[in-house]
PDB file of C-alpha atoms in Angstrom:
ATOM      1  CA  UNK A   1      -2.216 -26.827  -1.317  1.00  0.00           C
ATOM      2  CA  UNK A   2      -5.378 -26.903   0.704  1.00  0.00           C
ATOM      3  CA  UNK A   3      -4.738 -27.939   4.388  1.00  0.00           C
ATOM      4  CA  UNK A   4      -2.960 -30.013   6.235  1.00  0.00           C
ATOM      5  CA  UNK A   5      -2.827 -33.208   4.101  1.00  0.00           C
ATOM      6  CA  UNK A   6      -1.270 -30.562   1.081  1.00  0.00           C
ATOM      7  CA  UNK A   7       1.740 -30.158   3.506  1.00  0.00           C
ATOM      8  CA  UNK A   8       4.274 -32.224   1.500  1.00  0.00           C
ATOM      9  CA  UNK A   9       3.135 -30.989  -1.600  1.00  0.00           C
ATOM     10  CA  UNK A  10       3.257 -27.371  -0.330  1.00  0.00           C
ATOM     11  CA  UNK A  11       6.375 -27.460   1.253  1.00  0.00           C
ATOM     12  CA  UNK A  12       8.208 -29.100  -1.692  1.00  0.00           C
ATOM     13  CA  UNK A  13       7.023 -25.767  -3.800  1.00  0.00           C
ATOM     14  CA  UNK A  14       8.379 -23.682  -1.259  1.00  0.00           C
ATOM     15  CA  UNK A  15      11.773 -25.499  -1.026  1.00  0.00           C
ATOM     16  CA  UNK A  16      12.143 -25.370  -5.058  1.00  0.00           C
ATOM     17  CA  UNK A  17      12.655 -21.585  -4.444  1.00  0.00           C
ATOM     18  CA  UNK A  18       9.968 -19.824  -6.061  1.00  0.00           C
ATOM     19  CA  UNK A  19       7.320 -19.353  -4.079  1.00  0.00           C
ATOM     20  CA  UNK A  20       9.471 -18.153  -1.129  1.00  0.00           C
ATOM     21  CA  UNK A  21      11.424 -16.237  -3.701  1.00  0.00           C
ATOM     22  CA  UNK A  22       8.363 -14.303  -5.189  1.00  0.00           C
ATOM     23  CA  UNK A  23       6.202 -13.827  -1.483  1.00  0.00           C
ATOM     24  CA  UNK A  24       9.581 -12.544  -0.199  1.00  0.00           C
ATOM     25  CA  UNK A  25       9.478  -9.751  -2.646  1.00  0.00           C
ATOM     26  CA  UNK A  26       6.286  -8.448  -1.182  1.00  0.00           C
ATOM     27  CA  UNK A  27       8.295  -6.822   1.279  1.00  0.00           C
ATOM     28  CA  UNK A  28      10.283  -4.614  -0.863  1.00  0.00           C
ATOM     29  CA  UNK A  29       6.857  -3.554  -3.012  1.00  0.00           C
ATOM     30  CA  UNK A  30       4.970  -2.704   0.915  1.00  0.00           C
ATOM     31  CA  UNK A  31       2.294  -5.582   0.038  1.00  0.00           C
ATOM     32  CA  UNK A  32       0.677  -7.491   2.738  1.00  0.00           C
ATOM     33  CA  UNK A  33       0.732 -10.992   3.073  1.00  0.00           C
ATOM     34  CA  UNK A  34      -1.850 -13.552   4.581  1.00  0.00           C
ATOM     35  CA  UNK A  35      -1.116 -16.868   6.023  1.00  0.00           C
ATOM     36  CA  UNK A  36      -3.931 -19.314   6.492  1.00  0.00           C
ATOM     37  CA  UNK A  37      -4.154 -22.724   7.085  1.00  0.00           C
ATOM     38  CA  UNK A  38      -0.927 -24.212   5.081  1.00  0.00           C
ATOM     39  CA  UNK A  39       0.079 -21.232   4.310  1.00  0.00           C
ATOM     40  CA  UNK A  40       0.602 -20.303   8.226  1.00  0.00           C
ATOM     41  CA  UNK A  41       2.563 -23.400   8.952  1.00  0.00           C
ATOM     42  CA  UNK A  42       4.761 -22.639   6.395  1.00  0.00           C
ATOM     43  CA  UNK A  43       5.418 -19.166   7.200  1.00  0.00           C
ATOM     44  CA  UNK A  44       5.831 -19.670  10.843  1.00  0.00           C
ATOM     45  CA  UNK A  45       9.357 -21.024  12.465  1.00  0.00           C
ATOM     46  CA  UNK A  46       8.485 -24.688  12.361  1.00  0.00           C
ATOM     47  CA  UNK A  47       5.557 -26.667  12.518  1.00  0.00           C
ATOM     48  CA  UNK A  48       5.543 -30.107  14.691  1.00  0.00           C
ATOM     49  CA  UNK A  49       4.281 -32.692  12.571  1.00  0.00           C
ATOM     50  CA  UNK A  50       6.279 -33.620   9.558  1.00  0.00           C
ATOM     51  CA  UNK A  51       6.233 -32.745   6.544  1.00  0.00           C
ATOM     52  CA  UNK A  52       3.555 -36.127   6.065  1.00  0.00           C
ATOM     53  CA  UNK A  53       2.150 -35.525   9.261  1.00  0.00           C
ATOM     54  CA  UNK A  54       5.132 -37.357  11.046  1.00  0.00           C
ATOM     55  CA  UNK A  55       5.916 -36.894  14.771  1.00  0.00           C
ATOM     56  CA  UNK A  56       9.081 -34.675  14.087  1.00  0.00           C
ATOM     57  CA  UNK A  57       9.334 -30.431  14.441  1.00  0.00           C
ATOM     58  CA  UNK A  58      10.685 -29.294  10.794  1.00  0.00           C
ATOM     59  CA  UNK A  59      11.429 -26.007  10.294  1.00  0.00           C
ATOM     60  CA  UNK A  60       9.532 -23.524   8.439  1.00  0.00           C
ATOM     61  CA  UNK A  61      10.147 -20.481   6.341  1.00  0.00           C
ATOM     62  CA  UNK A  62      10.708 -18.424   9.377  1.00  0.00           C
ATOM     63  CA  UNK A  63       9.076 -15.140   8.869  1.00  0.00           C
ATOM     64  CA  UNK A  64       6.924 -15.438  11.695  1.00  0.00           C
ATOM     65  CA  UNK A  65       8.615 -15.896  14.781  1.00  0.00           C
ATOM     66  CA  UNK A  66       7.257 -18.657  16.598  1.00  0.00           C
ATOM     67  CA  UNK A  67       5.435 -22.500  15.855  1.00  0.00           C
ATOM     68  CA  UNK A  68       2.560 -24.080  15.043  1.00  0.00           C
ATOM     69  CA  UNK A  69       1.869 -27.285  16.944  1.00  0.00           C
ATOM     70  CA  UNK A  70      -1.275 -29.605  17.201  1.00  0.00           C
ATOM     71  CA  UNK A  71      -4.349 -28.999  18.681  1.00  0.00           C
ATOM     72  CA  UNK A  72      -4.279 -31.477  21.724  1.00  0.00           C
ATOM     73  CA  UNK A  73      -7.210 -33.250  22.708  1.00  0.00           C
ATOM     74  CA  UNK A  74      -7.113 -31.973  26.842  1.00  0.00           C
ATOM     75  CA  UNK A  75      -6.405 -28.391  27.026  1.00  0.00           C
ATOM     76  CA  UNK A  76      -6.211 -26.624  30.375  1.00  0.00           C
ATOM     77  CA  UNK A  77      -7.884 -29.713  31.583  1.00  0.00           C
ATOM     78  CA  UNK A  78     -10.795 -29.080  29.452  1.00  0.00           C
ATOM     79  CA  UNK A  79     -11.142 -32.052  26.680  1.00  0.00           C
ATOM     80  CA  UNK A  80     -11.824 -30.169  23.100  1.00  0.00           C
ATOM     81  CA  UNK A  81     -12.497 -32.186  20.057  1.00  0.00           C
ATOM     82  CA  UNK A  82      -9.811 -32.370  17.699  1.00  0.00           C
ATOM     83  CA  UNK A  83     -10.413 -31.446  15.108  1.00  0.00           C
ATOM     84  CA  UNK A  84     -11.780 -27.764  16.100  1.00  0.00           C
ATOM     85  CA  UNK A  85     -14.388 -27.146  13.841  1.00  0.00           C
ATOM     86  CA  UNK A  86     -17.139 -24.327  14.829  1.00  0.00           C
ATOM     87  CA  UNK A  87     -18.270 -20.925  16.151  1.00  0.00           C
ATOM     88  CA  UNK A  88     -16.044 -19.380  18.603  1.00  0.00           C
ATOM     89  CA  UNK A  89     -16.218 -15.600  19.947  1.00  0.00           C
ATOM     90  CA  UNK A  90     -12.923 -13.085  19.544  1.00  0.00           C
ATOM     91  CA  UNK A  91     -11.315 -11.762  22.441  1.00  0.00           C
ATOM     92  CA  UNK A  92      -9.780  -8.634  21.229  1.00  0.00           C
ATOM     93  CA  UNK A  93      -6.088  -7.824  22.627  1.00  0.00           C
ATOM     94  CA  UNK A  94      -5.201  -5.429  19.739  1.00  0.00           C
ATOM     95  CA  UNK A  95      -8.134  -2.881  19.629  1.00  0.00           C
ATOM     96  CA  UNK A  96      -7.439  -0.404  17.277  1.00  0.00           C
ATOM     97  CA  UNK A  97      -5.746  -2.318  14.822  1.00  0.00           C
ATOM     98  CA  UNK A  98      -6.581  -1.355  10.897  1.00  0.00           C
ATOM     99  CA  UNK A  99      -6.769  -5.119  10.507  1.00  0.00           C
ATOM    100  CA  UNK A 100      -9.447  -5.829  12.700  1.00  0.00           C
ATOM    101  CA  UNK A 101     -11.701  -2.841  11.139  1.00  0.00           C
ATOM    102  CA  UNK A 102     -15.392  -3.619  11.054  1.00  0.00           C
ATOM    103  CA  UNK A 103     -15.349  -6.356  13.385  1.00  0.00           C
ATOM    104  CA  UNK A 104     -16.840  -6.104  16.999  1.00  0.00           C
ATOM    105  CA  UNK A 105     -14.870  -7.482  19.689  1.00  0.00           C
ATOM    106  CA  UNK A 106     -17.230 -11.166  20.996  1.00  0.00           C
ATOM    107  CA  UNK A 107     -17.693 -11.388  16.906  1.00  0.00           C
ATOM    108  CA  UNK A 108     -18.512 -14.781  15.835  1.00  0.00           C
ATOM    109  CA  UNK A 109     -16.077 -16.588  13.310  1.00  0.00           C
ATOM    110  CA  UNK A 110     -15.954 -20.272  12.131  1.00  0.00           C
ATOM    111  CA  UNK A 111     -12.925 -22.010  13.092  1.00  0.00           C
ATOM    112  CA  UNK A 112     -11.659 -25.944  10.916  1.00  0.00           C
ATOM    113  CA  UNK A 113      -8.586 -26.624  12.383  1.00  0.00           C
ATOM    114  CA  UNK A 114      -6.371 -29.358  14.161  1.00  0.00           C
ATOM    115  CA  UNK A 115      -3.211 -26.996  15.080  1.00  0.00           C
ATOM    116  CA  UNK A 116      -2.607 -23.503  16.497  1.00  0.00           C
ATOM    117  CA  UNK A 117       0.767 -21.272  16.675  1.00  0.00           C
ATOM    118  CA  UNK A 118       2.704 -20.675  19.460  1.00  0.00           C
ATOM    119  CA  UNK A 119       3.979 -16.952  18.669  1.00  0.00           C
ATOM    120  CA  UNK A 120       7.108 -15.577  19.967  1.00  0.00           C
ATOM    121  CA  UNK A 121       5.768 -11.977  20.598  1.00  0.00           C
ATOM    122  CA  UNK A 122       2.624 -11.640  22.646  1.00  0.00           C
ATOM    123  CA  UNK A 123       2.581  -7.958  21.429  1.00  0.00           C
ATOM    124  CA  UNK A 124       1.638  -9.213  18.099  1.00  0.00           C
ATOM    125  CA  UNK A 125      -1.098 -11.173  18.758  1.00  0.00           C
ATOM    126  CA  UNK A 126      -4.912  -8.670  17.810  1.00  0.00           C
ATOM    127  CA  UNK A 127      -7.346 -11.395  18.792  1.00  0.00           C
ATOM    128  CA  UNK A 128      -7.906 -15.085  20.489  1.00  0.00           C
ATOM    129  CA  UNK A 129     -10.981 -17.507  21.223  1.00  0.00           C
ATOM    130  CA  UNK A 130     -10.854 -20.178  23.453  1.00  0.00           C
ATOM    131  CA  UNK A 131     -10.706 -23.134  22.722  1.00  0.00           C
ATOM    132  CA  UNK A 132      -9.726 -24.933  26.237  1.00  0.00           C
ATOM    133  CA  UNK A 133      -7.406 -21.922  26.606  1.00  0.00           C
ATOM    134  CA  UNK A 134      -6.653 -18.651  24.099  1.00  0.00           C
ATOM    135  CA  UNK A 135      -5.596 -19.720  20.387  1.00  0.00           C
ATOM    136  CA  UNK A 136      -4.234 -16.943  18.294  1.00  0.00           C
ATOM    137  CA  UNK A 137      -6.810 -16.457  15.870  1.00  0.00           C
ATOM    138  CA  UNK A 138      -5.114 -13.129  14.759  1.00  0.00           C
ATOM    139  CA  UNK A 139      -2.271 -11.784  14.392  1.00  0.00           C
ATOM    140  CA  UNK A 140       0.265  -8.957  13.019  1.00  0.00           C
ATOM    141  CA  UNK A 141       3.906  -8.928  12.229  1.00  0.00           C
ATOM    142  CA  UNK A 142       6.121  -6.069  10.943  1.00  0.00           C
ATOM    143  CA  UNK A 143       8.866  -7.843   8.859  1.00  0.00           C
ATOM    144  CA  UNK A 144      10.481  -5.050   6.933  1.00  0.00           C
ATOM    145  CA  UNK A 145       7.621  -3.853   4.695  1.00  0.00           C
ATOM    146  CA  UNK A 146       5.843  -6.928   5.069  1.00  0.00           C
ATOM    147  CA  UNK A 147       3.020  -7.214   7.526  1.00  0.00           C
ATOM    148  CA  UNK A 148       1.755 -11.355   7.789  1.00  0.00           C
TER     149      UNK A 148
END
């Protein structure tokens, strides 16, 4: 289901019930879960750009509260290429965090990517680079027993 051009394909496995079924019962069992790239549009709210890479907002799974939208080209009136794809620094804004263990904050870390959530809890976002502004490049979310 690699990236965004797996979306459909993704999305339909999701809908048939068993994936979200089965990642759903991580929770219960106290089992992290990692999204990344698909996997954290599908997790989060909704996602703007179609299943097909439309120009709709459909929604997601939900278990992360917030969106994932598309990169835009001018950010804080800075242009950025779009696709993102290189080295970027972490700012850290969750120091302490078990998840961020043995990284320094100003780490490097390779970024490939054309979109970038919009969380609904700034309190759950550990790190950010800028790209034109802050993108969440971490982040941590108690859902029951589940931490995404």
């Amino acid at each position: 289901w690699g990236g965004g051009g797996g979306l459909g394909k993704g999305w339909r496995g999701v809908g048939g019930g068993w994936v979200a079924d089965g990642l759903g019962g991580l929770g219960g069992r106290g089992r992290g879960l990692v999204g990344v790239c698909l996997g954290m549009r599908l997790l989060f709210g909704s996602w703007w750009g179609g299943v097909g890479g439309g120009d709709e907002e459909v929604a997601g799974l939900g278990w992360i509260g917030g969106r994932v939208v598309a990169l835009e080209p001018v950010r804080g009136g800075q242009a950025v290429k779009v696709p993102h794809m290189g080295w970027n620094s972490l700012s850290w804004e969750g120091a302490g965090d078990a998840l961020l263990a043995g990284l320094e904050p100003g780490c490097w870390v390779y970024f490939v990517h054309g979109y970038h959530a919009e969380v609904a809890e700034a309190g759950e976002v550990l790190a950010t680079a800028d790209y034109g502004g802050a993108v969440v490049a971490v982040r941590r979310q108690k859902r029951g027993g589940v931490r995404v």
